């Protein structure tokens, strides 16, 4: 019987999600090696979707697929994170400026506003995990509002490496109160149609986030060079 492509795709997507969770939680620690058969057994599925998921995660910089040796979970690289944040700073700041020039209505900005409200609620409860989830949604929505599909695609490819580094350092950093203020200021600039200010605020915000992250990785020896 021919394989069901829909089922295979669904299982591959599930495998991507589950492997990502195991990597982010540290259950598959940086530097560890795993056979496909081991991971398939752990996930309760066949090796084919696990192999497909591994190739997807390799493209996102989370692991390395090695012929006849399974996969190796990659350490967080300071150099990679510096380069990724530099790219994100440029692309997201451009998206913020483009969004400001599009004349969005209050309704158009509702989803972006909601992410900030969720971040503020999370900070009030000192729930860093909820804050990080809402922060991810803010950046995704900001890029979407910029309207450039290629920028969206490039940012999406880097998202998992950023999330992983943030998850490792999330409970080591001070509460990100300044980050929330920056987000609010960017939205106000977009609402006012001030492209230059939206770009400037977001670029400064991303540069500051990069410094915090890199310093934490180095201070706590959570990285490779």
PDB file of C-alpha atoms in Angstrom:
ATOM      1  CA  UNK A   1       0.000   0.000   0.000  1.00  0.00           C
ATOM      2  CA  UNK A   2       1.312   3.445  -0.903  1.00  0.00           C
ATOM      3  CA  UNK A   3       2.225   5.652   2.072  1.00  0.00           C
ATOM      4  CA  UNK A   4      -0.206   8.358   3.060  1.00  0.00           C
ATOM      5  CA  UNK A   5       1.641  11.656   2.438  1.00  0.00           C
ATOM      6  CA  UNK A   6      -0.717  13.600   4.686  1.00  0.00           C
ATOM      7  CA  UNK A   7      -0.056  11.256   7.589  1.00  0.00           C
ATOM      8  CA  UNK A   8       3.706  11.338   6.966  1.00  0.00           C
ATOM      9  CA  UNK A   9       3.697  15.142   6.887  1.00  0.00           C
ATOM     10  CA  UNK A  10       1.663  15.277  10.072  1.00  0.00           C
ATOM     11  CA  UNK A  11       4.007  12.880  11.862  1.00  0.00           C
ATOM     12  CA  UNK A  12       7.024  14.867  10.696  1.00  0.00           C
ATOM     13  CA  UNK A  13       5.504  18.066  12.054  1.00  0.00           C
ATOM     14  CA  UNK A  14       4.805  16.348  15.371  1.00  0.00           C
ATOM     15  CA  UNK A  15       8.371  15.064  15.494  1.00  0.00           C
ATOM     16  CA  UNK A  16       9.713  18.580  14.868  1.00  0.00           C
ATOM     17  CA  UNK A  17       7.630  19.950  17.745  1.00  0.00           C
ATOM     18  CA  UNK A  18       8.574  17.170  20.155  1.00  0.00           C
ATOM     19  CA  UNK A  19      12.286  17.244  19.360  1.00  0.00           C
ATOM     20  CA  UNK A  20      12.304  21.020  19.690  1.00  0.00           C
ATOM     21  CA  UNK A  21      10.738  20.728  23.147  1.00  0.00           C
ATOM     22  CA  UNK A  22      13.322  18.146  24.221  1.00  0.00           C
ATOM     23  CA  UNK A  23      16.169  20.361  23.019  1.00  0.00           C
ATOM     24  CA  UNK A  24      14.797  23.526  24.621  1.00  0.00           C
ATOM     25  CA  UNK A  25      14.152  21.760  27.936  1.00  0.00           C
ATOM     26  CA  UNK A  26      17.658  20.306  28.007  1.00  0.00           C
ATOM     27  CA  UNK A  27      16.438  16.706  27.953  1.00  0.00           C
ATOM     28  CA  UNK A  28      18.499  16.422  24.776  1.00  0.00           C
ATOM     29  CA  UNK A  29      21.500  18.418  26.039  1.00  0.00           C
ATOM     30  CA  UNK A  30      23.944  20.368  23.920  1.00  0.00           C
ATOM     31  CA  UNK A  31      26.754  18.181  22.624  1.00  0.00           C
ATOM     32  CA  UNK A  32      24.841  14.925  23.050  1.00  0.00           C
ATOM     33  CA  UNK A  33      24.574  12.305  20.274  1.00  0.00           C
ATOM     34  CA  UNK A  34      21.448  10.311  19.453  1.00  0.00           C
ATOM     35  CA  UNK A  35      20.609   7.588  16.962  1.00  0.00           C
ATOM     36  CA  UNK A  36      17.484   7.991  14.872  1.00  0.00           C
ATOM     37  CA  UNK A  37      16.209   4.677  16.241  1.00  0.00           C
ATOM     38  CA  UNK A  38      16.602   5.976  19.799  1.00  0.00           C
ATOM     39  CA  UNK A  39      14.699   9.163  19.043  1.00  0.00           C
ATOM     40  CA  UNK A  40      12.010   7.274  17.152  1.00  0.00           C
ATOM     41  CA  UNK A  41      11.463   4.991  20.118  1.00  0.00           C
ATOM     42  CA  UNK A  42      11.368   7.959  22.463  1.00  0.00           C
ATOM     43  CA  UNK A  43       8.728   9.685  20.347  1.00  0.00           C
ATOM     44  CA  UNK A  44       6.782   6.497  19.671  1.00  0.00           C
ATOM     45  CA  UNK A  45       6.963   6.735  15.896  1.00  0.00           C
ATOM     46  CA  UNK A  46       8.879   5.335  12.940  1.00  0.00           C
ATOM     47  CA  UNK A  47      12.317   6.562  11.879  1.00  0.00           C
ATOM     48  CA  UNK A  48      11.126   8.283   8.684  1.00  0.00           C
ATOM     49  CA  UNK A  49       9.359  11.280  10.292  1.00  0.00           C
ATOM     50  CA  UNK A  50      12.174  11.545  12.833  1.00  0.00           C
ATOM     51  CA  UNK A  51      14.714  11.750  10.006  1.00  0.00           C
ATOM     52  CA  UNK A  52      12.624  14.393   8.233  1.00  0.00           C
ATOM     53  CA  UNK A  53      12.279  16.346  11.474  1.00  0.00           C
ATOM     54  CA  UNK A  54      16.028  16.153  12.101  1.00  0.00           C
ATOM     55  CA  UNK A  55      16.724  17.647   8.672  1.00  0.00           C
ATOM     56  CA  UNK A  56      14.282  20.477   9.406  1.00  0.00           C
ATOM     57  CA  UNK A  57      15.924  21.213  12.751  1.00  0.00           C
ATOM     58  CA  UNK A  58      19.360  21.045  11.170  1.00  0.00           C
ATOM     59  CA  UNK A  59      18.281  23.838   8.835  1.00  0.00           C
ATOM     60  CA  UNK A  60      17.244  25.845  11.901  1.00  0.00           C
ATOM     61  CA  UNK A  61      20.652  25.420  13.513  1.00  0.00           C
ATOM     62  CA  UNK A  62      19.563  23.241  16.441  1.00  0.00           C
ATOM     63  CA  UNK A  63      21.306  19.988  15.540  1.00  0.00           C
ATOM     64  CA  UNK A  64      23.639  18.322  13.061  1.00  0.00           C
ATOM     65  CA  UNK A  65      22.649  15.260  11.066  1.00  0.00           C
ATOM     66  CA  UNK A  66      25.637  12.922  10.630  1.00  0.00           C
ATOM     67  CA  UNK A  67      25.669  10.045   8.165  1.00  0.00           C
ATOM     68  CA  UNK A  68      25.324   6.669   9.922  1.00  0.00           C
ATOM     69  CA  UNK A  69      25.831   8.358  13.291  1.00  0.00           C
ATOM     70  CA  UNK A  70      22.444   9.881  13.993  1.00  0.00           C
ATOM     71  CA  UNK A  71      22.246  13.471  15.200  1.00  0.00           C
ATOM     72  CA  UNK A  72      24.290  15.722  17.461  1.00  0.00           C
ATOM     73  CA  UNK A  73      22.593  18.485  19.459  1.00  0.00           C
ATOM     74  CA  UNK A  74      24.528  21.664  18.754  1.00  0.00           C
ATOM     75  CA  UNK A  75      25.744  23.938  21.546  1.00  0.00           C
ATOM     76  CA  UNK A  76      24.683  27.573  21.512  1.00  0.00           C
ATOM     77  CA  UNK A  77      27.325  29.543  19.639  1.00  0.00           C
ATOM     78  CA  UNK A  78      28.071  33.105  20.751  1.00  0.00           C
ATOM     79  CA  UNK A  79      29.264  33.947  17.261  1.00  0.00           C
ATOM     80  CA  UNK A  80      26.048  32.589  15.736  1.00  0.00           C
ATOM     81  CA  UNK A  81      23.899  34.546  18.190  1.00  0.00           C
ATOM     82  CA  UNK A  82      25.822  37.762  17.547  1.00  0.00           C
ATOM     83  CA  UNK A  83      25.346  37.358  13.801  1.00  0.00           C
ATOM     84  CA  UNK A  84      21.685  36.373  14.134  1.00  0.00           C
ATOM     85  CA  UNK A  85      20.881  39.342  16.356  1.00  0.00           C
ATOM     86  CA  UNK A  86      22.660  41.697  13.949  1.00  0.00           C
ATOM     87  CA  UNK A  87      20.512  40.394  11.091  1.00  0.00           C
ATOM     88  CA  UNK A  88      17.321  40.497  13.166  1.00  0.00           C
ATOM     89  CA  UNK A  89      18.075  44.043  14.273  1.00  0.00           C
ATOM     90  CA  UNK A  90      18.269  45.231  10.676  1.00  0.00           C
ATOM     91  CA  UNK A  91      15.301  43.272   9.337  1.00  0.00           C
ATOM     92  CA  UNK A  92      12.902  43.844  12.234  1.00  0.00           C
ATOM     93  CA  UNK A  93      13.770  47.546  12.414  1.00  0.00           C
ATOM     94  CA  UNK A  94      13.032  47.807   8.696  1.00  0.00           C
ATOM     95  CA  UNK A  95       9.739  45.994   9.292  1.00  0.00           C
ATOM     96  CA  UNK A  96       8.846  48.451  12.074  1.00  0.00           C
ATOM     97  CA  UNK A  97       9.544  51.386   9.748  1.00  0.00           C
ATOM     98  CA  UNK A  98       7.562  49.797   6.916  1.00  0.00           C
ATOM     99  CA  UNK A  99       4.641  49.115   9.269  1.00  0.00           C
ATOM    100  CA  UNK A 100       4.651  52.771  10.319  1.00  0.00           C
ATOM    101  CA  UNK A 101       4.327  53.801   6.679  1.00  0.00           C
ATOM    102  CA  UNK A 102       1.312  51.622   5.966  1.00  0.00           C
ATOM    103  CA  UNK A 103      -1.291  53.699   7.791  1.00  0.00           C
ATOM    104  CA  UNK A 104      -2.614  50.879   9.930  1.00  0.00           C
ATOM    105  CA  UNK A 105      -5.830  51.413  11.856  1.00  0.00           C
ATOM    106  CA  UNK A 106      -6.363  50.718  15.551  1.00  0.00           C
ATOM    107  CA  UNK A 107      -8.024  47.448  14.551  1.00  0.00           C
ATOM    108  CA  UNK A 108      -5.042  46.460  12.397  1.00  0.00           C
ATOM    109  CA  UNK A 109      -2.718  46.883  15.378  1.00  0.00           C
ATOM    110  CA  UNK A 110      -4.961  45.030  17.820  1.00  0.00           C
ATOM    111  CA  UNK A 111      -2.983  41.764  17.712  1.00  0.00           C
ATOM    112  CA  UNK A 112       0.295  43.605  18.290  1.00  0.00           C
ATOM    113  CA  UNK A 113      -1.243  45.541  21.195  1.00  0.00           C
ATOM    114  CA  UNK A 114      -2.532  42.285  22.688  1.00  0.00           C
ATOM    115  CA  UNK A 115       0.960  40.809  22.822  1.00  0.00           C
ATOM    116  CA  UNK A 116       2.129  43.803  24.882  1.00  0.00           C
ATOM    117  CA  UNK A 117      -0.840  43.470  27.240  1.00  0.00           C
ATOM    118  CA  UNK A 118       0.023  39.799  27.677  1.00  0.00           C
ATOM    119  CA  UNK A 119       3.672  40.670  28.392  1.00  0.00           C
ATOM    120  CA  UNK A 120       2.638  43.222  30.992  1.00  0.00           C
ATOM    121  CA  UNK A 121       0.311  40.726  32.663  1.00  0.00           C
ATOM    122  CA  UNK A 122       3.082  38.131  32.686  1.00  0.00           C
ATOM    123  CA  UNK A 123       5.584  40.539  34.235  1.00  0.00           C
ATOM    124  CA  UNK A 124       3.107  41.564  36.934  1.00  0.00           C
ATOM    125  CA  UNK A 125       2.887  37.867  37.864  1.00  0.00           C
ATOM    126  CA  UNK A 126       6.646  37.412  37.370  1.00  0.00           C
ATOM    127  CA  UNK A 127       5.814  34.638  34.897  1.00  0.00           C
ATOM    128  CA  UNK A 128       8.871  34.737  32.659  1.00  0.00           C
ATOM    129  CA  UNK A 129       7.774  31.820  30.471  1.00  0.00           C
ATOM    130  CA  UNK A 130       4.482  33.545  29.630  1.00  0.00           C
ATOM    131  CA  UNK A 131       6.386  36.776  28.978  1.00  0.00           C
ATOM    132  CA  UNK A 132       8.781  35.018  26.580  1.00  0.00           C
ATOM    133  CA  UNK A 133       5.891  33.430  24.669  1.00  0.00           C
ATOM    134  CA  UNK A 134       4.146  36.797  24.287  1.00  0.00           C
ATOM    135  CA  UNK A 135       7.458  38.440  23.330  1.00  0.00           C
ATOM    136  CA  UNK A 136       7.881  35.891  20.518  1.00  0.00           C
ATOM    137  CA  UNK A 137       4.389  36.733  19.282  1.00  0.00           C
ATOM    138  CA  UNK A 138       5.188  40.450  19.341  1.00  0.00           C
ATOM    139  CA  UNK A 139       8.226  40.058  17.108  1.00  0.00           C
ATOM    140  CA  UNK A 140       6.408  37.707  14.730  1.00  0.00           C
ATOM    141  CA  UNK A 141       3.481  40.097  14.385  1.00  0.00           C
ATOM    142  CA  UNK A 142       5.749  43.125  13.976  1.00  0.00           C
ATOM    143  CA  UNK A 143       7.513  41.465  11.057  1.00  0.00           C
ATOM    144  CA  UNK A 144       4.172  40.442   9.532  1.00  0.00           C
ATOM    145  CA  UNK A 145       2.939  44.024   9.688  1.00  0.00           C
ATOM    146  CA  UNK A 146       6.037  45.105   7.775  1.00  0.00           C
ATOM    147  CA  UNK A 147       4.537  43.279   4.814  1.00  0.00           C
ATOM    148  CA  UNK A 148       7.731  41.828   3.307  1.00  0.00           C
ATOM    149  CA  UNK A 149       7.342  38.075   2.786  1.00  0.00           C
ATOM    150  CA  UNK A 150      11.066  37.497   2.335  1.00  0.00           C
ATOM    151  CA  UNK A 151      11.862  39.237   5.608  1.00  0.00           C
ATOM    152  CA  UNK A 152       9.241  37.037   7.275  1.00  0.00           C
ATOM    153  CA  UNK A 153      10.849  33.898   5.847  1.00  0.00           C
ATOM    154  CA  UNK A 154      14.384  34.868   6.889  1.00  0.00           C
ATOM    155  CA  UNK A 155      13.334  35.809  10.421  1.00  0.00           C
ATOM    156  CA  UNK A 156      11.337  32.583  10.781  1.00  0.00           C
ATOM    157  CA  UNK A 157      14.414  30.504   9.904  1.00  0.00           C
ATOM    158  CA  UNK A 158      16.330  32.082  12.785  1.00  0.00           C
ATOM    159  CA  UNK A 159      13.509  32.022  15.319  1.00  0.00           C
ATOM    160  CA  UNK A 160      14.278  28.678  16.947  1.00  0.00           C
ATOM    161  CA  UNK A 161      17.916  29.489  17.663  1.00  0.00           C
ATOM    162  CA  UNK A 162      16.833  32.717  19.328  1.00  0.00           C
ATOM    163  CA  UNK A 163      14.122  30.984  21.348  1.00  0.00           C
ATOM    164  CA  UNK A 164      16.553  28.345  22.528  1.00  0.00           C
ATOM    165  CA  UNK A 165      19.123  30.899  23.700  1.00  0.00           C
ATOM    166  CA  UNK A 166      16.398  32.946  25.393  1.00  0.00           C
ATOM    167  CA  UNK A 167      14.991  29.875  27.147  1.00  0.00           C
ATOM    168  CA  UNK A 168      18.426  29.022  28.554  1.00  0.00           C
ATOM    169  CA  UNK A 169      18.956  32.530  29.966  1.00  0.00           C
ATOM    170  CA  UNK A 170      15.349  33.487  30.744  1.00  0.00           C
ATOM    171  CA  UNK A 171      15.511  32.902  34.495  1.00  0.00           C
ATOM    172  CA  UNK A 172      18.974  34.437  34.882  1.00  0.00           C
ATOM    173  CA  UNK A 173      18.139  37.922  33.649  1.00  0.00           C
ATOM    174  CA  UNK A 174      16.395  40.756  35.500  1.00  0.00           C
ATOM    175  CA  UNK A 175      12.692  41.196  34.784  1.00  0.00           C
ATOM    176  CA  UNK A 176      12.548  42.728  31.271  1.00  0.00           C
ATOM    177  CA  UNK A 177      10.687  45.897  32.231  1.00  0.00           C
ATOM    178  CA  UNK A 178      12.608  48.069  29.744  1.00  0.00           C
ATOM    179  CA  UNK A 179      11.797  45.594  26.984  1.00  0.00           C
ATOM    180  CA  UNK A 180       8.074  46.107  27.511  1.00  0.00           C
ATOM    181  CA  UNK A 181       8.481  49.883  27.431  1.00  0.00           C
ATOM    182  CA  UNK A 182      10.409  49.593  24.159  1.00  0.00           C
ATOM    183  CA  UNK A 183       7.646  47.498  22.643  1.00  0.00           C
ATOM    184  CA  UNK A 184       5.016  50.026  23.649  1.00  0.00           C
ATOM    185  CA  UNK A 185       7.086  52.901  22.224  1.00  0.00           C
ATOM    186  CA  UNK A 186       7.488  51.070  18.905  1.00  0.00           C
ATOM    187  CA  UNK A 187       3.729  50.546  18.633  1.00  0.00           C
ATOM    188  CA  UNK A 188       3.095  54.208  19.436  1.00  0.00           C
ATOM    189  CA  UNK A 189       5.515  55.224  16.672  1.00  0.00           C
ATOM    190  CA  UNK A 190       3.813  52.874  14.199  1.00  0.00           C
ATOM    191  CA  UNK A 191       0.414  54.249  15.149  1.00  0.00           C
ATOM    192  CA  UNK A 192       1.704  57.795  14.649  1.00  0.00           C
ATOM    193  CA  UNK A 193       3.157  56.897  11.243  1.00  0.00           C
ATOM    194  CA  UNK A 194       6.673  57.864  12.376  1.00  0.00           C
ATOM    195  CA  UNK A 195       8.829  55.407  10.444  1.00  0.00           C
ATOM    196  CA  UNK A 196      12.180  56.868  11.523  1.00  0.00           C
ATOM    197  CA  UNK A 197      11.285  56.715  15.208  1.00  0.00           C
ATOM    198  CA  UNK A 198       9.867  53.175  14.913  1.00  0.00           C
ATOM    199  CA  UNK A 199      13.094  52.027  13.260  1.00  0.00           C
ATOM    200  CA  UNK A 200      15.328  53.780  15.795  1.00  0.00           C
ATOM    201  CA  UNK A 201      13.493  52.506  18.875  1.00  0.00           C
ATOM    202  CA  UNK A 202      13.406  48.941  17.669  1.00  0.00           C
ATOM    203  CA  UNK A 203      17.049  48.936  16.582  1.00  0.00           C
ATOM    204  CA  UNK A 204      18.101  50.190  20.026  1.00  0.00           C
ATOM    205  CA  UNK A 205      15.869  47.597  21.669  1.00  0.00           C
ATOM    206  CA  UNK A 206      17.309  44.698  19.677  1.00  0.00           C
ATOM    207  CA  UNK A 207      20.883  45.856  20.271  1.00  0.00           C
ATOM    208  CA  UNK A 208      20.209  45.952  24.010  1.00  0.00           C
ATOM    209  CA  UNK A 209      18.631  42.490  23.942  1.00  0.00           C
ATOM    210  CA  UNK A 210      21.681  41.166  22.134  1.00  0.00           C
ATOM    211  CA  UNK A 211      24.035  42.566  24.790  1.00  0.00           C
ATOM    212  CA  UNK A 212      22.000  41.061  27.632  1.00  0.00           C
ATOM    213  CA  UNK A 213      21.858  37.644  25.991  1.00  0.00           C
ATOM    214  CA  UNK A 214      25.529  37.457  24.985  1.00  0.00           C
ATOM    215  CA  UNK A 215      26.699  38.594  28.422  1.00  0.00           C
ATOM    216  CA  UNK A 216      24.562  35.963  30.157  1.00  0.00           C
ATOM    217  CA  UNK A 217      25.817  33.217  27.860  1.00  0.00           C
ATOM    218  CA  UNK A 218      29.418  34.180  28.552  1.00  0.00           C
ATOM    219  CA  UNK A 219      29.067  34.781  32.290  1.00  0.00           C
ATOM    220  CA  UNK A 220      27.375  31.424  32.842  1.00  0.00           C
ATOM    221  CA  UNK A 221      29.506  29.511  30.322  1.00  0.00           C
ATOM    222  CA  UNK A 222      26.470  28.361  28.375  1.00  0.00           C
ATOM    223  CA  UNK A 223      28.056  28.649  24.974  1.00  0.00           C
ATOM    224  CA  UNK A 224      30.700  27.661  22.519  1.00  0.00           C
ATOM    225  CA  UNK A 225      32.785  30.250  20.689  1.00  0.00           C
TER     226      UNK A 225
END
